[in-house]
PDB file of C-alpha atoms in Angstrom:
ATOM      1  CA  MET K 426      81.093 101.082 106.612  1.00 40.00           C
ATOM      2  CA  ARG K 427      83.663 103.020 104.650  1.00 49.00           C
ATOM      3  CA  THR K 428      87.327 102.884 105.541  1.00 54.00           C
ATOM      4  CA  ALA K 429      88.158 106.003 107.525  1.00 49.00           C
ATOM      5  CA  SER K 430      91.239 107.893 108.502  1.00 51.00           C
ATOM      6  CA  CYS K 431      91.654 107.895 112.255  1.00 57.00           C
ATOM      7  CA  CYS K 432      93.181 110.563 114.358  1.00 60.00           C
ATOM      8  CA  PHE K 433      95.160 109.262 117.306  1.00 58.00           C
ATOM      9  CA  GLY K 434      96.401 111.466 120.173  1.00 64.00           C
ATOM     10  CA  THR K 435      99.100 113.070 118.016  1.00 77.00           C
ATOM     11  CA  GLY K 436      96.653 114.909 115.734  1.00 85.00           C
ATOM     12  CA  VAL K 437      97.949 113.057 112.664  1.00 90.00           C
ATOM     13  CA  TYR K 438      95.511 111.036 110.545  1.00 90.00           C
ATOM     14  CA  TYR K 439      96.048 107.377 109.722  1.00 90.00           C
ATOM     15  CA  TYR K 440      94.787 104.994 107.072  1.00 91.00           C
ATOM     16  CA  TRP K 441      93.397 102.040 109.016  1.00 91.00           C
ATOM     17  CA  ARG K 442      91.929  99.002 107.294  1.00 93.00           C
ATOM     18  CA  ARG K 443      91.414  95.292 107.799  1.00 94.00           C
ATOM     19  CA  VAL K 444      92.941  93.047 105.139  1.00 93.00           C
ATOM     20  CA  PRO K 445      90.221  90.770 103.674  1.00 92.00           C
ATOM     21  CA  LYS K 446      90.427  87.155 104.814  1.00 93.00           C
ATOM     22  CA  THR K 447      90.595  85.971 101.196  1.00 90.00           C
ATOM     23  CA  VAL K 448      94.007  87.629 100.737  1.00 90.00           C
ATOM     24  CA  ALA K 449      95.286  87.746 104.328  1.00 92.00           C
ATOM     25  CA  SER K 450      97.720  84.898 103.683  1.00 91.00           C
ATOM     26  CA  LEU K 451      99.120  86.796 100.659  1.00 89.00           C
ATOM     27  CA  ASP K 452      99.402  90.298 102.168  1.00 90.00           C
ATOM     28  CA  GLU K 453     102.199  90.727 104.709  1.00 91.00           C
ATOM     29  CA  ARG K 454     100.344  93.646 106.333  1.00 91.00           C
ATOM     30  CA  ALA K 455      97.489  91.373 107.527  1.00 93.00           C
ATOM     31  CA  PRO K 456      95.383  91.401 109.592  1.00 95.00           C
ATOM     32  CA  PHE K 457      95.342  95.237 109.717  1.00 93.00           C
ATOM     33  CA  ILE K 458      96.905  98.067 107.740  1.00 92.00           C
ATOM     34  CA  ARG K 459      97.801 101.138 109.765  1.00 91.00           C
ATOM     35  CA  GLN K 460      99.716 103.810 107.879  1.00 90.00           C
ATOM     36  CA  SER K 461     100.327 107.414 108.806  1.00 90.00           C
ATOM     37  CA  LEU K 462      98.975 109.913 106.291  1.00 90.00           C
ATOM     38  CA  LYS K 463     101.446 112.467 107.683  1.00 89.00           C
ATOM     39  CA  THR K 464      98.875 115.242 107.841  1.00 90.00           C
ATOM     40  CA  ASP K 465      96.565 116.863 110.348  1.00 89.00           C
ATOM     41  CA  ASP K 466      94.328 118.271 107.588  1.00 89.00           C
ATOM     42  CA  LEU K 467      91.107 116.256 107.290  1.00 88.00           C
ATOM     43  CA  ALA K 468      90.458 117.072 103.621  1.00 90.00           C
ATOM     44  CA  LYS K 469      93.982 116.070 102.620  1.00 91.00           C
ATOM     45  CA  ALA K 470      93.765 112.905 104.733  1.00 89.00           C
ATOM     46  CA  ARG K 471      90.496 111.901 103.051  1.00 90.00           C
ATOM     47  CA  GLY K 472      92.031 112.345  99.605  1.00 91.00           C
ATOM     48  CA  GLN K 473      95.061 110.250 100.517  1.00 90.00           C
ATOM     49  CA  ARG K 474      92.812 107.641 102.135  1.00 91.00           C
ATOM     50  CA  ASP K 475      90.775 107.331  98.948  1.00 91.00           C
ATOM     51  CA  ILE K 476      93.916 106.798  96.863  1.00 90.00           C
ATOM     52  CA  LEU K 477      95.283 104.177  99.278  1.00 91.00           C
ATOM     53  CA  GLU K 478      91.917 102.431  99.443  1.00 91.00           C
ATOM     54  CA  GLY K 479      91.760 102.205  95.651  1.00 88.00           C
ATOM     55  CA  ALA K 480      95.352 100.982  95.472  1.00 88.00           C
ATOM     56  CA  ASP K 481      94.696  98.277  98.049  1.00 90.00           C
ATOM     57  CA  ASN K 482      91.571  97.193  96.175  1.00 88.00           C
ATOM     58  CA  LEU K 483      93.644  96.879  92.976  1.00 85.00           C
ATOM     59  CA  LEU K 484      96.373  94.990  94.795  1.00 87.00           C
ATOM     60  CA  TRP K 485      93.955  92.517  96.354  1.00 88.00           C
ATOM     61  CA  ALA K 486      92.129  92.008  93.069  1.00 86.00           C
ATOM     62  CA  SER K 487      95.451  91.209  91.424  1.00 84.00           C
ATOM     63  CA  MET K 488      96.185  88.653  94.142  1.00 85.00           C
ATOM     64  CA  LEU K 489      92.918  86.864  93.364  1.00 84.00           C
ATOM     65  CA  GLY K 490      92.895  87.194  89.573  1.00 78.00           C
ATOM     66  CA  GLU K 491      94.812  85.259  86.980  1.00 55.00           C
ATOM     67  CA  ASP K 492      95.408  87.900  84.306  1.00 52.00           C
ATOM     68  CA  ARG K 493      97.940  90.711  84.529  1.00 55.00           C
ATOM     69  CA  LYS K 494      98.811  90.160  88.178  1.00 56.00           C
ATOM     70  CA  SER K 495     102.153  91.916  88.117  1.00 62.00           C
ATOM     71  CA  GLU K 496     100.825  94.909  86.162  1.00 67.00           C
ATOM     72  CA  ALA K 497      97.945  95.422  88.602  1.00 65.00           C
ATOM     73  CA  ALA K 498     100.282  95.041  91.573  1.00 67.00           C
ATOM     74  CA  ALA K 499     102.662  97.601  90.052  1.00 67.00           C
ATOM     75  CA  THR K 500      99.774 100.008  89.464  1.00 70.00           C
ATOM     76  CA  ALA K 501      98.604  99.586  93.054  1.00 70.00           C
ATOM     77  CA  HIS K 502     102.129 100.130  94.369  1.00 68.00           C
ATOM     78  CA  ASN K 503     102.513 103.302  92.298  1.00 70.00           C
ATOM     79  CA  HIS K 504      99.154 104.643  93.522  1.00 70.00           C
ATOM     80  CA  ARG K 505     100.307 104.118  97.110  1.00 71.00           C
ATOM     81  CA  LEU K 506     103.572 105.956  96.410  1.00 69.00           C
ATOM     82  CA  SER K 507     101.741 108.843  94.755  1.00 71.00           C
ATOM     83  CA  ALA K 508      99.368 109.140  97.705  1.00 67.00           C
ATOM     84  CA  MET K 509     102.313 109.580 100.011  1.00 66.00           C
ATOM     85  CA  GLY K 510     103.992 112.154  97.781  1.00 68.00           C
ATOM     86  CA  GLY K 511     106.553 109.828  96.229  1.00 61.00           C
ATOM     87  CA  ALA K 512     107.253 109.252  92.573  1.00 50.00           C
ATOM     88  CA  ALA K 513     105.835 106.197  90.862  1.00 47.00           C
ATOM     89  CA  ALA K 514     108.945 104.097  90.491  1.00 45.00           C
ATOM     90  CA  TYR K 515     107.941 100.451  90.217  1.00 42.00           C
ATOM     91  CA  GLN K 516     107.273  98.859  86.849  1.00 42.00           C
ATOM     92  CA  ALA K 517     105.916  95.379  86.349  1.00 40.00           C
ATOM     93  CA  PRO K 518     108.453  92.840  85.132  1.00 39.00           C
ATOM     94  CA  VAL K 519     108.370  92.122  81.420  1.00 39.00           C
ATOM     95  CA  CYS K 520     107.229  88.634  80.531  1.00 38.00           C
ATOM     96  CA  ASP K 521     108.890  86.886  77.594  1.00 40.00           C
ATOM     97  CA  GLN K 522     105.934  84.563  77.085  1.00 41.00           C
ATOM     98  CA  PRO K 523     102.702  85.847  75.533  1.00 44.00           C
ATOM     99  CA  ASN K 524      99.549  85.760  77.609  1.00 45.00           C
ATOM    100  CA  THR K 525      97.532  82.833  76.249  1.00 46.00           C
ATOM    101  CA  ALA K 526      94.574  83.193  78.608  1.00 46.00           C
ATOM    102  CA  THR K 527      91.267  83.589  76.823  1.00 44.00           C
TER     103      THR K 527
END
């Protein structure tokens, strides 16, 4: 089942999603994400939902992976900001040590 935007009594759509158990201890929004999409337009809500869904997938993948965690988290954060009409402002911290993972 695909993550869907839900319309509660106010007529405004929401992004509603369960945080996967594998990252629930790492994501402060667990066990559920519920975020207003601040629109009553279904097409716009679906577009924003898709962006947030992709950003959350990137974020959770970065929590499980070893390589480029901070860069993936920054990308996910910026996607979430863009979906909500904000400017991408977060940049991953610069690491002084080279990545030696092979």
